[in-house]
């Protein structure tokens, strides 16, 4: 039995997906062997954290070849500009503010803080995306954040008014060390906030493709409030976010007895009503995942049998789980269109579907396109009005397989 990475209690398995490759390691040479690990999701009945049962070594995922550049989407640019504006307002009355962001990536958020001349530091272990942030004027420390890194930052820069991170906390296996680090680095009156895909949304929408190597944790308010307490922090607010298929932003303060918003009570009660505090809440998840996967494969088989071609849109890391678990490869999807220069010309991990440029997609205009980047649906549908007017159809799969 695998043990909880937070409290060492035994985990209960929710679903096992089998062997998976590294989701952001696009393949350039099909003759070299890929690394595979066993992907399975577990629930800790003691601290209520949903988490991967086996984790991949962070150096294998986050390194100078990291394939995901955050600034690929107009909608995400807007989202992170708003986050930066909120930070600017909240530090405006602080005498010498210091903002630390974890998982800065290419500087999509912190560039706005840098532009405003606010002292800041981005902690980003993947050197290539970190270099892209530096080009935007962002101060970057190429390291994995943990309690040791936090002490070093405190010695060199002093404590922080704000520590924040988007889509990064759920990526860090040694999260106890990260929370200890936050307690060390945060000023007594400082604020720590982070956002990640929200467990309630994943379970309700069956958006199981969020489950992959990089996503070690699937946070709920119930689990985060307990984790915070273990580390001398308090969950004081929860604010849902529309991005990435439904995320939650958690706000934490040091100590206890801080003013807590009604939102926390509201979302914790909602999570309890969904039974996310017991294995029962996850009981039908595997069955629903299996149905989506067999429907998805059958739809593609039928289109192929009718002699039509299918492409896909967005070589996302999350689609690794969908494609492999649904047994969908280059026999059913001709290519994946993506705008990221470092992905083009390579093949999808494990399934080896060619990744082609967006210009190729525009010229080809395939009759059917699987929307792998479904979390950017609004932005993509707006951009692809011509494609759809010309008869092109998108295939989506959450909460059920749909052709539109
Ligand atoms: O948590 C994570 C999130 C924030 O980003 C990381 N673990 C890794 C990554 O996950 P992902 O790869 O599933 O993220 P996205 O944002 O769904 O990836 C979108 C992909 O689609 C990118 O490769 C860019 C591409 N794209 C495109 O070709 N045309 C995206 C848009 C919006 C477009 O118009
Ligand atoms: N915040 C960005 C990036 C998300 S991708 C966004 O929301 O778009 C996750 C990022 O976290 C990667 O750039 C990865 O290199 C970084 N990361 C992974 N482990 C980390 C750690 N221990 N400390 C800081 N950053 C980390």
Coordinates of C-alpha atoms and ligand atoms in Angstrom, one line a residue:
X1 CA 0.0 0.0 0.0
X2 CA 1.3 3.5 -0.9
X3 CA 1.5 6.0 1.9
X4 CA 0.2 9.6 2.0
X5 CA 2.9 12.1 1.2
X6 CA 1.5 14.4 3.8
X7 CA 0.6 12.3 6.9
X8 CA 2.0 8.8 6.1
X9 CA -1.4 7.1 6.3
X10 CA -2.2 4.3 3.8
X11 CA -3.8 5.5 0.5
X12 CA -7.0 4.0 -1.0
X13 CA -6.7 3.7 -4.8
X14 CA -9.3 5.6 -6.8
X15 CA -8.1 4.7 -10.3
X16 CA -5.1 3.1 -12.0
X17 CA -4.3 4.2 -15.5
X18 CA -1.3 1.9 -16.1
X19 CA 2.0 2.9 -17.7
X20 CA 2.5 6.5 -18.7
X21 CA 5.4 8.5 -20.2
X22 CA 6.6 11.9 -19.0
X23 CA 3.7 14.1 -20.2
X24 CA 5.8 17.1 -21.3
X25 CA 8.7 15.2 -22.9
X26 CA 7.9 15.4 -26.6
X27 CA 9.8 12.8 -28.5
X28 CA 12.2 13.9 -31.3
X29 CA 13.7 10.5 -32.1
X30 CA 11.3 7.5 -32.2
X31 CA 14.2 5.0 -32.0
X32 CA 15.1 6.0 -28.4
X33 CA 13.3 4.4 -25.5
X34 CA 10.9 6.5 -23.4
X35 CA 10.7 6.4 -19.6
X36 CA 7.4 5.0 -18.2
X37 CA 5.9 5.0 -14.7
X38 CA 2.7 3.7 -13.2
X39 CA 0.0 6.3 -13.0
X40 CA -2.6 5.8 -10.2
X41 CA -4.6 8.2 -8.1
X42 CA -5.1 7.6 -4.4
X43 CA -7.2 9.1 -1.5
X44 CA -5.9 9.6 2.0
X45 CA -8.9 8.9 4.4
X46 CA -6.9 10.6 7.2
X47 CA -5.8 14.0 5.8
X48 CA -8.3 13.8 2.8
X49 CA -5.6 14.7 0.2
X50 CA -6.1 13.1 -3.2
X51 CA -2.7 12.4 -4.7
X52 CA -0.6 10.3 -7.1
X53 CA 0.4 7.0 -5.6
X54 CA 3.8 7.0 -7.4
X55 CA 5.7 10.1 -8.3
X56 CA 8.3 10.9 -11.0
X57 CA 11.6 12.4 -10.0
X58 CA 11.1 16.2 -10.4
X59 CA 14.4 16.6 -12.3
X60 CA 13.0 14.3 -15.1
X61 CA 10.0 16.7 -15.5
X62 CA 11.3 20.2 -14.7
X63 CA 14.6 20.9 -16.5
X64 CA 16.0 23.0 -19.3
X65 CA 13.9 21.1 -21.8
X66 CA 10.6 21.9 -20.2
X67 CA 8.0 22.1 -23.0
X68 CA 5.3 24.3 -21.5
X69 CA 5.5 28.1 -21.9
X70 CA 2.7 29.8 -20.0
X71 CA 2.3 32.8 -22.4
X72 CA 0.7 30.7 -25.1
X73 CA -2.9 31.8 -24.5
X74 CA -4.4 35.3 -24.7
X75 CA -6.9 34.3 -21.9
X76 CA -4.1 33.2 -19.6
X77 CA -2.3 36.6 -20.3
X78 CA -5.5 38.3 -19.1
X79 CA -5.9 36.1 -16.1
X80 CA -2.3 36.7 -14.9
X81 CA -2.5 40.5 -15.5
X82 CA -5.5 40.5 -13.1
X83 CA -3.5 38.5 -10.6
X84 CA -0.6 41.0 -10.8
X85 CA -3.1 43.9 -10.4
X86 CA -4.4 42.3 -7.2
X87 CA -0.9 41.9 -5.8
X88 CA 0.0 45.5 -6.7
X89 CA -3.1 46.8 -4.8
X90 CA -2.4 44.6 -1.8
X91 CA 1.3 45.7 -1.4
X92 CA 0.6 49.3 -2.2
X93 CA 0.6 50.4 1.5
X94 CA 3.7 48.3 2.4
X95 CA 6.9 50.3 3.0
X96 CA 9.4 47.9 1.2
X97 CA 7.2 45.3 -0.4
X98 CA 8.8 42.0 -1.6
X99 CA 6.8 39.5 -3.8
X100 CA 7.9 35.9 -4.3
X101 CA 6.3 33.8 -7.0
X102 CA 6.8 30.0 -7.2
X103 CA 6.7 28.4 -10.6
X104 CA 7.2 31.7 -12.5
X105 CA 7.7 29.9 -15.8
X106 CA 8.2 32.4 -18.7
X107 CA 7.2 35.4 -16.4
X108 CA 3.5 35.6 -17.6
X109 CA 2.5 37.1 -14.2
X110 CA 5.7 38.4 -12.6
X111 CA 6.6 40.6 -15.6
X112 CA 3.8 43.0 -14.6
X113 CA 5.2 43.2 -11.0
X114 CA 8.7 43.8 -12.5
X115 CA 7.3 46.5 -14.8
X116 CA 5.8 48.4 -11.8
X117 CA 9.3 48.3 -10.1
X118 CA 8.1 46.2 -7.2
X119 CA 10.9 44.1 -5.6
X120 CA 10.3 40.5 -6.5
X121 CA 11.8 37.1 -7.1
X122 CA 10.5 34.2 -9.2
X123 CA 11.6 30.6 -8.2
X124 CA 11.6 28.5 -11.3
X125 CA 13.6 25.2 -11.7
X126 CA 13.2 24.9 -15.4
X127 CA 16.0 27.0 -16.8
X128 CA 14.7 27.5 -20.3
X129 CA 11.3 29.0 -19.3
X130 CA 13.1 30.9 -16.5
X131 CA 15.5 32.5 -19.1
X132 CA 12.4 33.6 -21.0
X133 CA 11.1 35.3 -17.8
X134 CA 14.5 37.0 -17.4
X135 CA 14.3 38.5 -20.9
X136 CA 11.1 40.2 -19.7
X137 CA 13.0 41.9 -16.8
X138 CA 11.9 39.3 -14.1
X139 CA 14.4 38.3 -11.4
X140 CA 14.7 34.5 -11.4
X141 CA 16.2 32.0 -9.1
X142 CA 16.6 28.7 -11.0
X143 CA 15.8 26.3 -8.1
X144 CA 13.1 24.0 -6.7
X145 CA 11.4 25.8 -3.9
X146 CA 11.5 24.0 -0.5
X147 CA 12.3 24.9 3.1
X148 CA 16.1 25.1 2.4
X149 CA 15.5 27.4 -0.6
X150 CA 13.1 29.5 1.5
X151 CA 15.8 30.0 4.2
X152 CA 18.4 31.0 1.5
X153 CA 16.0 33.6 0.0
X154 CA 15.2 34.9 3.5
X155 CA 19.0 35.3 4.2
X156 CA 19.6 37.1 0.9
X157 CA 16.4 39.1 0.5
X158 CA 14.5 39.2 3.8
X159 CA 10.9 38.0 4.3
X160 CA 8.1 38.3 1.7
X161 CA 4.9 40.3 1.9
X162 CA 3.3 38.0 -0.6
X163 CA 4.2 34.4 -1.7
X164 CA 2.1 33.1 -4.5
X165 CA 2.0 30.4 -7.2
X166 CA -0.3 29.2 -9.9
X167 CA -0.4 25.7 -11.1
X168 CA 2.7 24.9 -9.2
X169 CA 1.8 23.8 -5.6
X170 CA 0.1 20.7 -7.0
X171 CA 3.3 19.8 -8.8
X172 CA 5.6 19.6 -5.7
X173 CA 5.8 16.1 -4.1
X174 CA 7.6 17.3 -0.9
X175 CA 4.8 19.7 -0.1
X176 CA 5.4 19.6 3.6
X177 CA 8.8 21.1 3.0
X178 CA 7.2 23.8 0.7
X179 CA 4.7 24.8 3.4
X180 CA 7.5 24.9 6.0
X181 CA 9.4 27.1 3.5
X182 CA 6.4 29.4 3.2
X183 CA 6.2 29.8 7.0
X184 CA 9.9 30.6 7.1
X185 CA 9.8 33.2 4.3
X186 CA 6.5 34.9 4.9
X187 CA 6.3 38.1 7.0
X188 CA 4.0 37.7 10.1
X189 CA 1.3 39.8 8.4
X190 CA 2.1 38.5 4.9
X191 CA -0.2 36.5 2.6
X192 CA 0.3 33.2 0.8
X193 CA -2.0 32.4 -2.1
X194 CA -2.0 29.7 -4.7
X195 CA -4.3 28.3 -7.3
X196 CA -4.6 24.8 -8.9
X197 CA -7.2 22.7 -10.7
X198 CA -10.0 22.1 -8.1
X199 CA -10.8 18.6 -7.0
X200 CA -14.6 19.2 -7.0
X201 CA -14.5 20.2 -10.7
X202 CA -12.3 17.2 -11.7
X203 CA -14.6 14.8 -10.0
X204 CA -17.9 16.4 -11.1
X205 CA -16.8 16.9 -14.7
X206 CA -14.8 13.7 -14.9
X207 CA -11.9 15.7 -16.2
X208 CA -9.5 12.9 -15.6
X209 CA -6.9 14.2 -18.0
X210 CA -5.8 16.6 -15.3
X211 CA -4.3 13.4 -13.7
X212 CA -0.7 13.1 -14.9
X213 CA 2.9 13.0 -13.7
X214 CA 3.3 16.7 -13.0
X215 CA 0.0 16.9 -11.0
X216 CA 0.9 15.2 -7.7
X217 CA -2.0 16.7 -5.7
X218 CA -5.7 17.4 -6.4
X219 CA -6.5 20.0 -3.8
X220 CA -9.8 20.5 -2.0
X221 CA -10.5 23.1 0.7
X222 CA -10.9 20.3 3.2
X223 CA -7.3 19.0 2.5
X224 CA -5.7 22.4 2.2
X225 CA -7.1 23.6 5.5
X226 CA -5.6 20.6 7.3
X227 CA -2.3 20.9 5.5
X228 CA -2.1 24.6 6.4
X229 CA -2.8 23.9 10.1
X230 CA 0.0 21.3 10.2
X231 CA 2.4 24.0 9.2
X232 CA 1.2 26.9 11.3
X233 CA -0.9 28.5 8.6
X234 CA -4.6 29.2 8.2
X235 CA -6.9 28.9 5.2
X236 CA -8.7 32.3 5.2
X237 CA -10.4 32.5 1.8
X238 CA -11.2 30.4 -1.3
X239 CA -12.0 32.1 -4.7
X240 CA -12.9 29.9 -7.7
X241 CA -11.2 30.6 -11.0
X242 CA -12.5 29.8 -14.5
X243 CA -9.0 28.9 -15.9
X244 CA -7.8 25.3 -16.7
X245 CA -11.3 23.8 -16.5
X246 CA -12.1 25.2 -13.1
X247 CA -9.4 26.1 -10.5
X248 CA -9.5 27.3 -6.9
X249 CA -7.4 30.0 -5.4
X250 CA -6.6 29.5 -1.8
X251 CA -5.5 32.4 0.5
X252 CA -3.5 31.6 3.6
X253 CA -2.2 33.6 6.5
X254 CA 0.2 32.8 9.3
X255 CA -1.0 31.6 12.7
X256 CA -4.7 31.1 13.7
X257 CA -7.7 33.2 14.6
X258 CA -7.4 35.3 11.4
X259 CA -10.6 36.6 9.9
X260 CA -12.0 33.9 7.7
X261 CA -14.4 34.6 4.8
X262 CA -17.8 32.8 4.4
X263 CA -16.4 31.3 1.2
X264 CA -14.3 28.8 3.2
X265 CA -17.3 27.5 5.0
X266 CA -19.3 27.4 1.8
X267 CA -16.8 25.4 -0.2
X268 CA -16.0 23.1 2.6
X269 CA -19.7 22.3 3.1
X270 CA -20.1 21.8 -0.7
X271 CA -17.1 19.4 -0.7
X272 CA -18.6 17.4 2.2
X273 CA -22.0 17.3 0.3
X274 CA -20.1 15.7 -2.6
X275 CA -18.6 13.2 -0.1
X276 CA -15.1 14.2 -1.0
X277 CA -14.1 13.5 2.6
X278 CA -14.7 9.7 2.1
X279 CA -13.9 7.1 -0.5
X280 CA -17.6 7.1 -1.4
X281 CA -17.2 10.4 -3.2
X282 CA -14.8 8.8 -5.7
X283 CA -16.7 5.5 -6.1
X284 CA -18.2 6.1 -9.6
X285 CA -15.2 8.0 -11.0
X286 CA -13.4 5.1 -12.7
X287 CA -16.6 3.9 -14.3
X288 CA -17.3 7.4 -15.7
X289 CA -13.7 7.7 -17.0
X290 CA -13.9 4.3 -18.7
X291 CA -17.2 5.3 -20.4
X292 CA -15.7 8.6 -21.8
X293 CA -12.6 6.8 -23.1
X294 CA -14.6 4.0 -24.9
X295 CA -17.1 6.6 -26.3
X296 CA -14.1 8.7 -27.5
X297 CA -12.4 5.8 -29.2
X298 CA -15.6 4.6 -30.8
X299 CA -16.4 8.1 -32.2
X300 CA -13.0 8.2 -33.8
X301 CA -13.3 4.7 -35.1
X302 CA -16.6 5.6 -36.7
X303 CA -15.2 8.7 -38.3
X304 CA -12.3 6.7 -39.7
X305 CA -14.7 4.0 -41.0
X306 CA -16.6 6.8 -42.8
X307 CA -13.3 7.7 -44.6
X308 CA -12.8 11.1 -42.9
X309 CA -9.7 12.5 -41.3
X310 CA -9.2 13.6 -37.7
X311 CA -6.6 16.1 -36.3
X312 CA -6.2 17.4 -32.8
X313 CA -5.7 20.9 -31.4
X314 CA -3.2 21.6 -28.6
X315 CA -0.4 19.2 -27.7
X316 CA -1.2 19.5 -24.0
X317 CA 0.5 17.6 -21.3
X318 CA -2.8 16.5 -19.9
X319 CA -3.9 14.8 -23.1
X320 CA -1.2 12.1 -22.5
X321 CA -3.5 10.4 -20.0
X322 CA -6.6 10.7 -22.3
X323 CA -4.9 9.4 -25.4
X324 CA -3.0 6.5 -23.8
X325 CA -5.9 5.3 -21.6
X326 CA -8.3 5.6 -24.6
X327 CA -5.8 3.7 -26.8
X328 CA -5.9 6.5 -29.4
X329 CA -2.7 7.0 -31.4
X330 CA -1.6 8.0 -34.9
X331 CA -3.9 5.4 -36.5
X332 CA -6.9 7.5 -35.4
X333 CA -5.5 11.1 -35.1
X334 CA -3.3 12.3 -38.0
X335 CA -1.5 15.1 -36.2
X336 CA -1.8 17.6 -33.3
X337 CA -1.6 21.3 -34.1
X338 CA 0.3 23.4 -31.6
X339 CA 1.7 27.0 -31.6
X340 CA 4.7 26.1 -29.3
X341 CA 7.9 26.2 -31.4
X342 CA 9.7 23.6 -29.3
X343 CA 6.9 21.1 -29.7
X344 CA 6.5 21.3 -33.5
X345 CA 8.3 18.6 -35.4
X346 CA 8.2 16.2 -32.5
X347 CA 5.8 13.5 -31.4
X348 CA 3.4 13.2 -28.5
X349 CA 4.8 11.2 -25.6
X350 CA 3.9 7.5 -25.6
X351 CA 1.4 7.8 -28.5
X352 CA 3.8 9.3 -31.1
X353 CA 1.3 11.4 -33.0
X354 CA 3.2 14.1 -35.0
X355 CA 3.0 17.6 -33.7
X356 CA 2.5 20.1 -36.6
X357 CA 2.4 23.9 -36.8
X358 CA -0.8 25.9 -36.6
X359 CA -0.2 27.1 -40.1
X360 CA -0.3 23.4 -41.2
X361 CA -3.7 23.1 -39.5
X362 CA -5.0 26.2 -41.2
X363 CA -3.9 25.0 -44.6
X364 CA -5.3 21.5 -44.0
X365 CA -8.6 22.3 -42.4
X366 CA -9.4 18.7 -41.4
X367 CA -13.1 17.8 -41.2
X368 CA -12.8 16.8 -37.5
X369 CA -10.5 18.1 -34.8
X370 CA -10.2 16.8 -31.2
X371 CA -10.0 19.8 -28.9
X372 CA -7.3 18.5 -26.6
X373 CA -6.8 22.0 -25.1
X374 CA -10.4 22.0 -24.0
X375 CA -9.6 24.3 -21.1
X376 CA -8.9 27.1 -23.7
X377 CA -12.2 26.3 -25.5
X378 CA -13.7 29.8 -25.4
X379 CA -10.5 31.4 -26.8
X380 CA -10.0 28.7 -29.5
X381 CA -13.7 28.7 -30.7
X382 CA -13.5 32.4 -31.1
X383 CA -10.3 32.1 -33.1
X384 CA -11.6 29.2 -35.2
X385 CA -14.9 30.7 -36.4
X386 CA -13.8 30.4 -40.1
X387 CA -12.9 26.7 -39.6
X388 CA -16.3 25.9 -38.2
X389 CA -18.1 28.0 -40.8
X390 CA -16.3 25.9 -43.4
X391 CA -17.8 22.8 -41.9
X392 CA -15.0 21.8 -39.5
X393 CA -16.1 20.2 -36.3
X394 CA -14.6 20.0 -32.9
X395 CA -14.7 16.9 -30.7
X396 CA -14.8 17.5 -27.0
X397 CA -15.0 14.9 -24.2
X398 CA -16.1 16.4 -20.9
X399 CA -18.5 15.7 -19.3
X400 CA -19.3 13.5 -22.3
X401 CA -18.0 13.1 -25.9
X402 CA -19.6 15.7 -28.1
X403 CA -19.2 16.8 -31.7
X404 CA -19.9 20.5 -32.2
Ligands
LIG1 O1 -0.3 22.7 -14.8 C1 0.2 22.9 -15.9 C2 -0.5 23.8 -16.8 C3 -0.6 25.2 -16.3 O2 0.2 23.9 -18.0 C4 1.4 22.2 -16.3 N1 1.6 21.0 -15.6 C5 1.6 22.0 -17.8 C6 0.6 22.7 -18.6 O3 -0.5 21.8 -18.9 P1 -1.0 21.6 -20.4 O4 0.1 21.3 -21.3 O5 -2.1 20.6 -20.3 O6 -1.6 23.1 -20.6 P2 -2.5 23.9 -21.6 O7 -2.5 25.3 -21.2 O8 -3.8 23.2 -21.8 O9 -1.7 23.7 -23.0 C7 -2.3 24.2 -24.2 C8 -1.5 23.8 -25.4 O10 -2.2 24.1 -26.5 C9 -0.1 24.5 -25.5 O11 0.8 23.5 -26.0 C10 -0.4 25.6 -26.5 C11 -1.5 25.0 -27.4 N2 -2.4 26.0 -27.9 C12 -2.5 26.2 -29.3 O12 -1.8 25.5 -30.1 N3 -3.3 27.2 -29.7 C13 -3.1 26.8 -27.0 C14 -4.0 27.7 -27.5 C15 -4.8 28.6 -26.6 C16 -4.1 28.0 -28.9 O13 -4.9 28.8 -29.4
LIG2 N1 2.7 29.4 -13.1 C1 2.7 29.0 -14.5 C2 3.5 27.7 -14.7 C3 2.8 26.4 -14.5 S1 3.7 25.0 -15.1 C4 1.3 28.9 -15.0 O1 0.3 28.9 -14.2 O2 1.1 28.9 -16.2 C5 4.5 24.5 -13.6 C6 5.8 25.3 -13.3 O3 6.2 25.0 -12.0 C7 6.9 24.9 -14.2 O4 7.4 26.0 -14.9 C8 7.9 24.1 -13.3 O5 9.2 24.3 -13.7 C9 7.6 24.8 -12.0 N2 8.0 24.1 -10.8 C10 8.0 22.7 -10.6 N3 8.4 22.4 -9.3 C11 8.7 23.6 -8.7 C12 9.2 23.9 -7.4 N4 9.5 23.0 -6.5 N5 9.4 25.2 -7.1 C13 9.1 26.2 -8.0 N6 8.7 25.9 -9.3 C14 8.4 24.6 -9.6

